[in-house]
Amino acid sequence: MSQQASAWRLALGAWPWVLGALPLAYLWWLLINQLRIPWSTNPQYAYGAAVPFLCLYLIWRRARRTPEQAEPTTAGSSWLALGAFALSALLLAPTRLVQEANPEWSLVSWALALEVIALTLLSVRLAFGAQRLAQMAFAICFFLVAVPWPYLIENPVIQGLTRMNTALTVEILGWLSIPALQQGNVIEVKTGQVGIDEACSGIRSLQATLMLSLFFGELYLLKPKRRALLVLSGFGMACLFNVGRTTLLTWVAARDGLDAISHWHDPAGVTILVACFLGLWGIGTAMRKAPAARLFPVAGDVTHSRPLVSSAPAKAPGLPPFSAPRPLLWVMCAMALWLAVVEIGVGLWYRHIEAGQAAQPTWQVAWPAEEAGFRSVPIPQKSTEMLHYDEAKQAQWTAADGTRWQLSWFYWKAGKAAGYLAKSHNPLVCMPAVGYQVSAISPPQFADISGLRFPFRIYTFEKEGHTLYVLYSRWDDRAAEQSFATEGLTRFNRLRSVWSGRGNHGQRVIGLALWGVSDAQGAREQLLRQLQQLLVVNPL
């Protein structure tokens, strides 16, 4: 009977923990749901799905470690923590409002991640004190390695490292007496060009290696300097193994032809990750501290150098008694009410905006099959795997004046992933990676096509003395205002989309490339003339 009574007391004492955790659980679900799109569609962040479980494991290991003495909580520090908690909660409202309009925006993902993590850290502080917060902080913040880097940081870093990787590979091939020529991020050998399918992928193991180095640093409780050294070691291994992988694939292509790469590509990529994992594991193990130097001894561990001494009565290891977080329970109840207000408010706002929007015209492509040399161009398998489009077509032809043309068209059905995937197909990412150097980018412009105000930009690229002009546009189905037309005007121009409706419409991307024209004005006129002939506007 006493055991049953103890079980009831345990269950009754646990309900504040369960109730208090519900708002945080919802916020973490919201954050993970936001990040699942890049995790599932971008190979560079495929490791992100494992990060929440690694965080939980690190938190569990930290929770088993008991501070040697409790830290008194002062009223001033508690009020400061409550103020920071309230501020973080208030910031959720504008973040959720912008997130619904720009679900693919990496800055929104970072804002939401920082707010959720801040609220989690402050909850730990309010419930258990500053010492437990210091103990748990890194394990909770570790989740940030799964948040995609902002484009303005990621693209220059990945493109620069990939170009360096290509240059080193060409140098090594020269030592092996294999003729090779670097063209951007592409290596040209006697059998063809290596790297076109990989042009937009960058170095996929870099972010995963960063995650592993931070994980092992926390797992073995390394000092900050040793953790930094472990991160640098991981970066060096990622670069070194990627050079080896590119050299192997290029050597295979030069010897057996381009088709032979497919048999080696995926095994080589997996080998890199396994090698980085084993290498970081070995280095982390070598750097591991002796048991006596642990930050917090594990409860029940008899290997520490001196016993735990405390003037307070003995407590069970791990979390404090269930009655400890009762002040936080009221804070969490207020938090739950605030989240309900935010979600209802965001839903009503966009329902009001979208109810007043008129139906938008749509368009389709009239492919010029009658042009000389018209032929469909297959889309590489790797591009198909990366872009996850619903429909796509690509074709080339030669006009009567001798100019060469290529038209690429992609379509994504409505959904939160549509905008993310469409924005990842950008000339500034793919063209420099295959050897073209960008020399000019026009500001957003508009073409009047049968009453349709069609936004576009013209990109100018140079390669081996030849000029390529690309007219590029991304179209949001049903959107009252095309966000593509305003991008680049200001850093935070996407905030305007809050007045345009949710950003989950279908997406269309069109790229029209032109070779054989020497002057920019003539190229613009021909591109616009060709665009007028290719687009057919569907009446409402």
Coordinates of C-alpha atoms in Angstrom, one line a residue:
M1 CA 0.0 0.0 0.0
S2 CA 2.9 2.4 0.8
Q3 CA 4.3 1.7 -2.7
Q4 CA 1.0 2.7 -4.3
A5 CA 0.8 5.8 -2.2
S6 CA 4.3 6.8 -3.2
A7 CA 3.4 6.2 -6.9
W8 CA 0.4 8.5 -6.5
R9 CA 2.5 11.2 -4.8
L10 CA 5.1 10.9 -7.6
A11 CA 2.4 11.3 -10.3
L12 CA 0.7 14.3 -8.5
G13 CA 4.1 15.9 -8.0
A14 CA 5.0 15.5 -11.7
W15 CA 2.1 17.3 -13.2
P16 CA 3.7 20.8 -12.8
W17 CA 6.6 19.6 -14.8
V18 CA 4.4 18.2 -17.6
L19 CA 2.2 21.3 -17.7
G20 CA 5.1 23.6 -17.6
A21 CA 6.9 21.8 -20.4
L22 CA 3.9 22.0 -22.9
P23 CA 4.6 25.6 -24.1
L24 CA 8.3 24.8 -24.7
A25 CA 7.4 21.5 -26.4
Y26 CA 5.1 23.4 -28.8
L27 CA 7.8 25.9 -29.6
W28 CA 10.4 23.2 -30.2
W29 CA 7.9 21.4 -32.5
L30 CA 7.4 24.7 -34.4
L31 CA 11.1 25.2 -34.8
I32 CA 11.8 21.6 -36.0
N33 CA 8.8 21.8 -38.4
Q34 CA 10.4 25.0 -39.8
L35 CA 13.8 23.3 -40.3
R36 CA 12.5 20.0 -41.7
I37 CA 12.3 21.6 -45.2
P38 CA 16.1 22.2 -45.5
W39 CA 16.9 19.0 -43.7
S40 CA 14.9 16.9 -46.1
T41 CA 15.7 18.8 -49.4
N42 CA 19.2 20.1 -48.9
P43 CA 21.9 17.4 -48.8
Q44 CA 24.2 19.8 -46.9
Y45 CA 21.8 19.8 -43.9
A46 CA 20.6 16.2 -44.1
Y47 CA 22.4 15.6 -40.7
G48 CA 20.0 18.1 -39.1
A49 CA 17.4 15.4 -38.4
A50 CA 19.8 13.7 -36.0
V51 CA 20.7 16.9 -34.1
P52 CA 17.6 17.0 -31.8
F53 CA 18.3 13.5 -30.6
L54 CA 22.0 14.4 -30.0
C55 CA 20.9 17.4 -28.0
L56 CA 18.6 15.3 -25.8
Y57 CA 21.5 12.9 -25.2
L58 CA 23.9 15.7 -24.2
I59 CA 21.2 17.2 -21.9
W60 CA 20.6 13.8 -20.3
R61 CA 24.3 13.4 -19.6
R62 CA 24.6 16.9 -18.1
A63 CA 21.5 16.3 -16.0
R64 CA 23.2 13.3 -14.3
R65 CA 25.9 15.6 -13.1
T66 CA 25.2 17.3 -9.7
P67 CA 26.8 20.6 -8.8
E68 CA 28.9 20.4 -5.6
Q69 CA 26.9 23.1 -3.8
A70 CA 23.7 24.9 -4.5
E71 CA 23.8 28.5 -5.5
P72 CA 21.5 31.0 -3.7
T73 CA 19.1 32.7 -6.0
T74 CA 18.8 36.4 -5.5
A75 CA 15.6 38.4 -6.2
G76 CA 17.4 40.7 -8.5
S77 CA 18.7 38.0 -10.8
S78 CA 15.2 36.3 -10.8
W79 CA 13.5 39.6 -12.0
L80 CA 16.2 40.0 -14.6
A81 CA 15.6 36.5 -15.9
L82 CA 11.8 37.1 -15.9
G83 CA 12.3 40.3 -17.9
A84 CA 14.5 38.5 -20.5
F85 CA 11.9 35.7 -20.6
A86 CA 9.1 38.2 -21.3
L87 CA 11.1 40.0 -24.0
S88 CA 11.9 36.7 -25.8
A89 CA 8.3 35.7 -25.7
L90 CA 7.1 39.0 -27.1
L91 CA 9.6 38.7 -30.0
L92 CA 7.8 35.5 -31.0
A93 CA 4.9 37.5 -32.4
P94 CA 6.7 39.4 -35.2
T95 CA 8.8 36.3 -35.9
R96 CA 5.7 34.1 -36.5
L97 CA 4.1 36.9 -38.6
V98 CA 7.1 37.1 -40.9
Q99 CA 7.6 33.3 -40.9
E100 CA 4.2 32.7 -42.4
A101 CA 5.0 35.0 -45.3
N102 CA 8.6 33.8 -45.7
P103 CA 8.8 30.2 -44.5
E104 CA 12.0 29.6 -46.5
W105 CA 13.9 32.7 -45.2
S106 CA 17.0 31.6 -43.3
L107 CA 17.0 34.7 -41.1
V108 CA 13.5 33.8 -39.9
S109 CA 14.8 30.3 -39.0
W110 CA 17.7 31.9 -37.0
A111 CA 15.4 34.3 -35.2
L112 CA 13.0 31.5 -34.3
A113 CA 15.8 29.3 -33.2
L114 CA 17.4 31.9 -31.0
E115 CA 14.1 32.8 -29.4
V116 CA 13.2 29.2 -28.6
I117 CA 16.6 28.5 -27.2
A118 CA 16.6 31.7 -25.2
L119 CA 13.2 30.7 -23.6
T120 CA 14.5 27.2 -22.9
L121 CA 17.6 28.5 -21.2
L122 CA 15.7 31.1 -19.2
S123 CA 13.2 28.4 -18.1
V124 CA 16.1 26.3 -16.8
R125 CA 17.4 29.4 -15.0
L126 CA 14.1 30.2 -13.4
A127 CA 13.5 26.6 -12.3
F128 CA 16.9 25.4 -11.3
G129 CA 19.3 28.4 -10.9
A130 CA 22.3 29.8 -12.7
Q131 CA 24.6 26.9 -11.9
R132 CA 22.3 24.4 -13.6
L133 CA 21.9 26.8 -16.5
A134 CA 25.7 27.0 -17.0
Q135 CA 25.7 23.2 -16.9
M136 CA 23.0 22.8 -19.6
A137 CA 23.7 25.8 -21.8
F138 CA 26.0 24.3 -24.4
A139 CA 23.9 21.1 -24.8
I140 CA 20.8 23.2 -25.5
C141 CA 22.6 25.7 -27.8
F142 CA 24.2 22.8 -29.7
F143 CA 20.9 22.7 -31.7
L144 CA 22.1 25.8 -33.6
V145 CA 24.4 23.7 -35.7
A146 CA 21.3 22.3 -37.5
V147 CA 20.0 25.8 -38.6
P148 CA 21.0 26.5 -42.2
W149 CA 23.5 29.3 -42.6
P150 CA 22.2 32.6 -44.1
Y151 CA 22.7 32.7 -47.9
L152 CA 25.0 35.7 -47.7
I153 CA 27.4 33.7 -45.6
E154 CA 26.9 30.2 -46.9
N155 CA 27.2 30.9 -50.6
P156 CA 30.6 32.8 -50.6
V157 CA 32.1 30.3 -48.1
I158 CA 30.9 27.1 -49.9
Q159 CA 31.8 28.5 -53.4
G160 CA 35.2 29.7 -52.2
L161 CA 36.1 26.4 -50.6
T162 CA 34.8 24.5 -53.6
R163 CA 36.9 26.6 -55.9
M164 CA 40.0 26.1 -53.7
N165 CA 39.2 22.3 -53.7
T166 CA 39.1 22.4 -57.5
A167 CA 42.4 24.3 -57.8
L168 CA 44.2 21.8 -55.5
T169 CA 42.7 18.9 -57.4
V170 CA 44.0 20.3 -60.7
E171 CA 47.4 20.7 -59.2
I172 CA 47.5 17.1 -57.9
L173 CA 46.3 15.8 -61.3
G174 CA 49.3 17.6 -62.8
W175 CA 51.6 15.7 -60.5
L176 CA 49.9 12.5 -61.7
S177 CA 50.5 13.5 -65.3
I178 CA 46.8 13.8 -66.0
P179 CA 46.0 16.9 -68.2
A180 CA 43.3 19.0 -66.5
L181 CA 42.0 22.5 -66.7
Q182 CA 40.1 24.4 -64.1
Q183 CA 37.0 26.4 -65.2
G184 CA 35.4 27.8 -62.0
N185 CA 34.4 24.8 -60.0
V186 CA 34.5 22.5 -63.0
I187 CA 37.5 20.4 -64.0
E188 CA 37.9 19.7 -67.7
V189 CA 39.8 16.5 -68.7
K190 CA 40.2 14.8 -72.0
T191 CA 36.8 12.9 -71.6
G192 CA 34.8 16.0 -70.7
Q193 CA 33.9 18.2 -67.8
V194 CA 33.8 16.9 -64.2
G195 CA 31.6 18.7 -61.7
I196 CA 28.6 20.0 -63.6
D197 CA 26.2 17.8 -61.6
E198 CA 27.9 18.9 -58.4
A199 CA 28.1 22.6 -59.3
C200 CA 25.4 23.7 -56.8
S201 CA 26.2 21.3 -54.0
G202 CA 29.4 22.8 -52.5
I203 CA 31.3 20.8 -49.8
R204 CA 28.6 18.8 -48.2
S205 CA 30.7 17.4 -45.4
L206 CA 31.7 20.8 -44.0
Q207 CA 28.6 21.5 -41.9
A208 CA 28.3 17.9 -40.8
T209 CA 32.0 17.9 -39.6
L210 CA 31.4 21.1 -37.7
M211 CA 28.5 19.4 -35.9
L212 CA 30.6 16.3 -35.1
S213 CA 33.5 18.4 -33.7
L214 CA 31.2 20.4 -31.4
F215 CA 29.4 17.2 -30.3
F216 CA 32.6 15.4 -29.4
G217 CA 33.9 18.5 -27.6
E218 CA 30.8 18.5 -25.4
L219 CA 30.7 14.7 -25.0
Y220 CA 34.2 14.6 -23.6
L221 CA 33.9 17.9 -21.7
L222 CA 37.0 19.4 -23.3
K223 CA 38.3 22.8 -22.4
P224 CA 37.5 25.7 -24.8
K225 CA 40.9 25.7 -26.4
R226 CA 40.7 22.0 -27.0
R227 CA 37.2 22.4 -28.5
A228 CA 38.5 25.1 -30.8
L229 CA 41.4 22.8 -31.9
L230 CA 38.9 20.0 -32.5
V231 CA 36.8 22.3 -34.7
L232 CA 39.9 23.3 -36.7
S233 CA 40.9 19.7 -37.0
G234 CA 37.5 18.8 -38.4
F235 CA 37.6 21.7 -40.9
G236 CA 41.1 20.5 -42.1
M237 CA 39.9 16.9 -42.4
A238 CA 36.8 18.0 -44.4
C239 CA 38.9 20.0 -46.8
L240 CA 41.5 17.3 -47.2
F241 CA 39.1 14.4 -47.7
N242 CA 37.1 16.5 -50.2
V243 CA 40.3 17.1 -52.2
G244 CA 40.9 13.4 -52.2
R245 CA 37.3 12.7 -53.3
T246 CA 37.5 15.2 -56.2
T247 CA 40.8 13.8 -57.3
L248 CA 39.5 10.3 -57.3
L249 CA 36.4 11.2 -59.3
T250 CA 38.3 13.2 -61.8
W251 CA 40.9 10.5 -62.2
V252 CA 38.2 7.9 -62.8
A253 CA 36.5 10.3 -65.4
A254 CA 39.8 10.8 -67.2
R255 CA 40.5 7.1 -67.3
D256 CA 37.1 5.5 -67.8
G257 CA 34.8 8.4 -69.0
L258 CA 32.3 10.6 -67.3
D259 CA 29.7 7.8 -66.9
A260 CA 32.0 5.9 -64.6
I261 CA 31.7 8.7 -62.0
S262 CA 28.2 7.6 -61.0
H263 CA 29.6 4.3 -59.6
W264 CA 32.1 6.1 -57.3
H265 CA 30.2 9.3 -56.4
D266 CA 28.0 8.2 -53.5
P267 CA 30.5 5.7 -51.9
A268 CA 33.2 8.5 -52.0
G269 CA 30.8 10.9 -50.2
V270 CA 29.9 8.4 -47.5
T271 CA 33.5 7.5 -47.0
I272 CA 34.3 11.2 -46.3
L273 CA 31.7 11.4 -43.6
V274 CA 32.8 8.1 -42.0
A275 CA 36.5 9.2 -42.1
C276 CA 35.7 12.5 -40.6
F277 CA 33.6 10.9 -37.9
L278 CA 36.4 8.4 -37.0
G279 CA 39.1 11.0 -37.1
L280 CA 37.2 13.4 -34.8
W281 CA 36.3 10.6 -32.5
G282 CA 40.0 9.6 -32.2
I283 CA 41.2 13.2 -31.7
G284 CA 38.4 13.9 -29.1
T285 CA 39.3 10.7 -27.3
A286 CA 43.0 11.7 -27.2
M287 CA 42.0 15.1 -25.8
R288 CA 39.6 13.8 -23.2
K289 CA 40.2 14.9 -19.6
A290 CA 41.0 12.6 -16.8
P291 CA 37.9 11.7 -14.7
A292 CA 39.1 13.8 -11.7
A293 CA 38.9 17.0 -13.8
R294 CA 35.2 16.7 -14.7
L295 CA 33.2 19.9 -14.5
F296 CA 30.4 18.3 -12.5
P297 CA 30.9 14.8 -11.0
V298 CA 28.4 12.2 -11.9
A299 CA 26.1 11.2 -9.1
G300 CA 27.2 7.8 -7.8
D301 CA 30.6 8.1 -9.5
V302 CA 33.3 6.8 -7.0
T303 CA 36.2 7.7 -9.2
H304 CA 36.3 11.4 -8.4
S305 CA 39.2 12.6 -6.3
R306 CA 37.2 13.9 -3.3
P307 CA 33.7 13.2 -2.0
L308 CA 30.9 15.7 -2.4
V309 CA 30.5 17.7 0.7
S310 CA 27.5 19.9 1.3
S311 CA 26.0 21.4 4.4
A312 CA 22.5 21.0 2.9
P313 CA 20.5 17.8 3.4
A314 CA 21.2 15.1 0.9
K315 CA 19.1 15.2 -2.2
A316 CA 18.5 12.7 -5.0
P317 CA 20.8 13.4 -8.0
G318 CA 19.5 15.0 -11.1
L319 CA 16.5 17.3 -11.2
P320 CA 15.3 19.1 -8.0
P321 CA 12.0 18.1 -6.3
F322 CA 8.8 18.5 -8.2
S323 CA 7.7 21.4 -6.1
A324 CA 10.8 23.5 -7.1
P325 CA 9.5 24.8 -10.4
R326 CA 6.0 25.9 -9.1
P327 CA 6.9 29.7 -9.6
L328 CA 7.8 28.9 -13.2
L329 CA 4.4 27.1 -13.6
W330 CA 2.6 30.4 -13.5
V331 CA 5.1 31.9 -16.0
M332 CA 4.5 28.9 -18.3
C333 CA 0.7 29.3 -18.0
A334 CA 1.0 32.9 -19.1
M335 CA 3.3 31.7 -21.9
A336 CA 0.7 29.2 -23.1
L337 CA -1.9 32.0 -23.2
W338 CA 0.4 34.3 -25.1
L339 CA 1.2 31.6 -27.7
A340 CA -2.5 31.0 -28.2
V341 CA -2.9 34.8 -28.8
V342 CA 0.0 34.9 -31.2
E343 CA -1.2 31.9 -33.3
I344 CA -4.8 33.1 -33.5
G345 CA -3.6 36.6 -34.3
V346 CA -1.3 35.4 -37.1
G347 CA -4.1 33.2 -38.6
L348 CA -6.6 36.0 -38.5
W349 CA -4.2 38.5 -40.0
Y350 CA -3.4 36.4 -43.1
R351 CA -7.0 35.3 -43.5
H352 CA -8.0 39.0 -43.6
I353 CA -5.1 39.9 -46.1
E354 CA -5.8 36.9 -48.4
A355 CA -9.6 37.5 -48.4
G356 CA -9.2 40.9 -50.1
Q357 CA -6.8 39.7 -52.8
A358 CA -8.0 39.4 -56.3
A359 CA -7.2 36.3 -58.4
Q360 CA -3.9 36.6 -60.3
P361 CA -3.4 35.6 -63.9
T362 CA -1.2 32.6 -64.7
W363 CA 1.1 31.9 -67.6
Q364 CA 2.7 29.0 -69.4
V365 CA 5.5 28.5 -71.9
A366 CA 5.0 28.0 -75.6
W367 CA 8.1 26.0 -76.6
P368 CA 9.6 27.0 -80.0
A369 CA 9.7 23.5 -81.4
E370 CA 9.8 24.9 -85.0
E371 CA 13.2 26.7 -84.4
A372 CA 16.3 25.3 -86.1
G373 CA 18.1 22.7 -84.0
F374 CA 15.4 22.7 -81.3
R375 CA 16.1 19.9 -78.9
S376 CA 15.2 19.0 -75.3
V377 CA 18.1 19.0 -72.9
P378 CA 17.9 16.4 -70.1
I379 CA 18.1 17.8 -66.6
P380 CA 21.0 16.1 -64.7
Q381 CA 19.9 13.6 -62.1
K382 CA 21.7 15.4 -59.3
S383 CA 19.9 18.6 -60.1
T384 CA 16.6 16.7 -60.0
E385 CA 17.5 15.3 -56.6
M386 CA 18.5 18.7 -55.2
L387 CA 15.6 20.8 -56.6
H388 CA 12.7 18.3 -56.0
Y389 CA 10.6 20.1 -58.6
D390 CA 7.2 18.8 -59.6
E391 CA 7.6 19.7 -63.3
A392 CA 10.5 20.9 -65.4
K393 CA 11.7 21.2 -69.0
Q394 CA 14.8 22.5 -70.7
A395 CA 15.5 23.0 -74.4
Q396 CA 18.1 24.6 -76.7
W397 CA 17.8 26.0 -80.3
T398 CA 19.5 28.3 -82.8
A399 CA 17.8 31.4 -84.1
A400 CA 17.9 32.6 -87.8
D401 CA 20.5 35.2 -86.9
G402 CA 22.9 32.6 -85.5
T403 CA 22.4 33.3 -81.8
R404 CA 22.1 30.4 -79.5
W405 CA 19.3 30.1 -76.9
Q406 CA 18.5 27.9 -73.9
L407 CA 15.2 28.0 -71.9
S408 CA 14.8 26.3 -68.5
W409 CA 11.5 26.1 -66.8
F410 CA 10.7 24.7 -63.3
Y411 CA 7.5 24.4 -61.4
W412 CA 6.8 23.6 -57.7
K413 CA 3.3 23.0 -56.3
A414 CA 2.0 25.1 -53.4
G415 CA 3.6 24.2 -50.1
K416 CA 6.1 25.6 -47.6
A417 CA 8.9 23.8 -49.4
A418 CA 8.1 25.5 -52.7
G419 CA 9.7 28.8 -52.0
Y420 CA 12.8 27.3 -50.4
L421 CA 13.4 25.0 -53.4
A422 CA 12.7 27.7 -56.0
K423 CA 15.1 30.2 -54.4
S424 CA 17.8 27.6 -54.4
H425 CA 17.8 27.6 -58.2
N426 CA 19.6 30.8 -58.8
P427 CA 22.1 31.8 -61.6
L428 CA 24.4 33.3 -59.0
V429 CA 24.8 29.9 -57.5
C430 CA 25.0 27.6 -60.5
M431 CA 26.6 29.6 -63.3
P432 CA 29.9 30.6 -61.5
A433 CA 30.2 27.0 -60.3
V434 CA 30.4 25.8 -63.9
G435 CA 33.1 28.3 -64.9
Y436 CA 31.2 31.5 -65.7
Q437 CA 32.2 34.7 -63.9
V438 CA 29.4 37.2 -63.2
S439 CA 30.2 40.7 -64.6
A440 CA 26.8 42.5 -64.2
I441 CA 23.4 42.1 -62.6
S442 CA 20.5 44.4 -63.6
P443 CA 18.1 45.8 -61.0
P444 CA 14.6 44.3 -60.9
Q445 CA 12.7 45.2 -64.1
F446 CA 9.2 44.5 -65.5
A447 CA 8.0 43.4 -68.9
D448 CA 4.4 44.0 -70.0
I449 CA 3.2 40.7 -71.5
S450 CA -0.5 40.7 -72.5
G451 CA -1.3 42.9 -69.5
L452 CA 0.8 40.8 -67.1
R453 CA 3.5 42.7 -65.2
F454 CA 6.3 40.2 -65.3
P455 CA 9.4 40.8 -63.1
F456 CA 12.9 39.8 -64.2
R457 CA 16.6 40.4 -63.9
I458 CA 19.3 40.1 -66.5
Y459 CA 22.6 38.5 -65.4
T460 CA 25.8 38.9 -67.5
F461 CA 28.5 36.2 -67.3
E462 CA 31.9 35.9 -68.9
K463 CA 33.8 32.7 -69.8
E464 CA 36.9 32.4 -72.0
G465 CA 36.2 35.7 -73.8
H466 CA 32.5 34.8 -74.5
T467 CA 29.6 36.6 -73.0
L468 CA 26.4 34.9 -71.8
Y469 CA 23.2 36.8 -70.9
V470 CA 20.6 35.2 -68.7
L471 CA 17.1 36.5 -68.1
Y472 CA 15.8 35.1 -64.9
S473 CA 12.5 35.3 -63.0
R474 CA 10.8 33.5 -60.2
W475 CA 7.0 33.8 -60.1
D476 CA 4.7 33.3 -57.1
D477 CA 1.3 31.9 -58.1
R478 CA -1.6 33.7 -56.5
A479 CA 0.7 36.3 -54.9
A480 CA -0.6 39.9 -55.0
E481 CA 3.0 41.2 -55.1
Q482 CA 5.9 39.3 -56.6
S483 CA 8.6 39.2 -53.9
F484 CA 11.2 38.6 -56.6
A485 CA 10.7 42.1 -57.9
T486 CA 11.6 43.7 -54.6
E487 CA 14.5 41.5 -53.5
G488 CA 17.8 43.2 -53.3
L489 CA 16.4 46.7 -52.8
T490 CA 17.0 46.6 -49.0
R491 CA 18.3 44.0 -46.7
F492 CA 15.0 43.4 -45.0
N493 CA 12.7 44.0 -48.0
R494 CA 11.0 40.7 -47.4
L495 CA 9.2 42.2 -44.4
R496 CA 6.9 43.8 -46.9
S497 CA 5.5 40.4 -47.8
V498 CA 3.6 40.4 -44.5
W499 CA 1.1 42.6 -46.3
S500 CA 1.0 40.2 -49.3
G501 CA -0.2 37.0 -47.8
R502 CA 1.3 33.6 -46.8
G503 CA 4.4 32.5 -48.7
N504 CA 3.2 29.0 -49.5
H505 CA 2.1 29.5 -53.1
G506 CA 3.2 27.5 -56.1
Q507 CA 6.5 28.7 -57.6
R508 CA 7.7 29.0 -61.2
V509 CA 11.2 29.7 -62.3
I510 CA 12.2 30.6 -65.8
G511 CA 15.7 31.1 -67.1
L512 CA 16.4 32.3 -70.7
A513 CA 20.0 32.2 -71.8
L514 CA 21.5 33.9 -74.9
W515 CA 24.9 33.5 -76.5
G516 CA 26.3 35.4 -79.5
V517 CA 25.4 39.0 -78.7
S518 CA 28.2 41.4 -77.9
D519 CA 26.5 44.4 -76.4
A520 CA 24.2 44.4 -73.3
Q521 CA 21.5 46.7 -74.8
G522 CA 21.1 44.5 -77.9
A523 CA 21.0 41.4 -75.6
R524 CA 18.3 43.0 -73.5
E525 CA 16.1 43.8 -76.5
Q526 CA 16.5 40.3 -77.9
L527 CA 15.8 38.6 -74.5
L528 CA 12.6 40.7 -74.1
R529 CA 11.4 40.0 -77.6
Q530 CA 12.0 36.3 -77.2
L531 CA 10.2 36.4 -73.8
Q532 CA 7.2 38.0 -75.4
Q533 CA 7.0 35.1 -77.8
L534 CA 7.5 32.4 -75.3
L535 CA 5.1 33.3 -72.5
V536 CA 1.4 32.7 -73.0
V537 CA -0.9 34.5 -70.4
N538 CA -3.9 32.5 -69.3
P539 CA -7.0 34.8 -69.0
L540 CA -8.8 34.9 -65.6

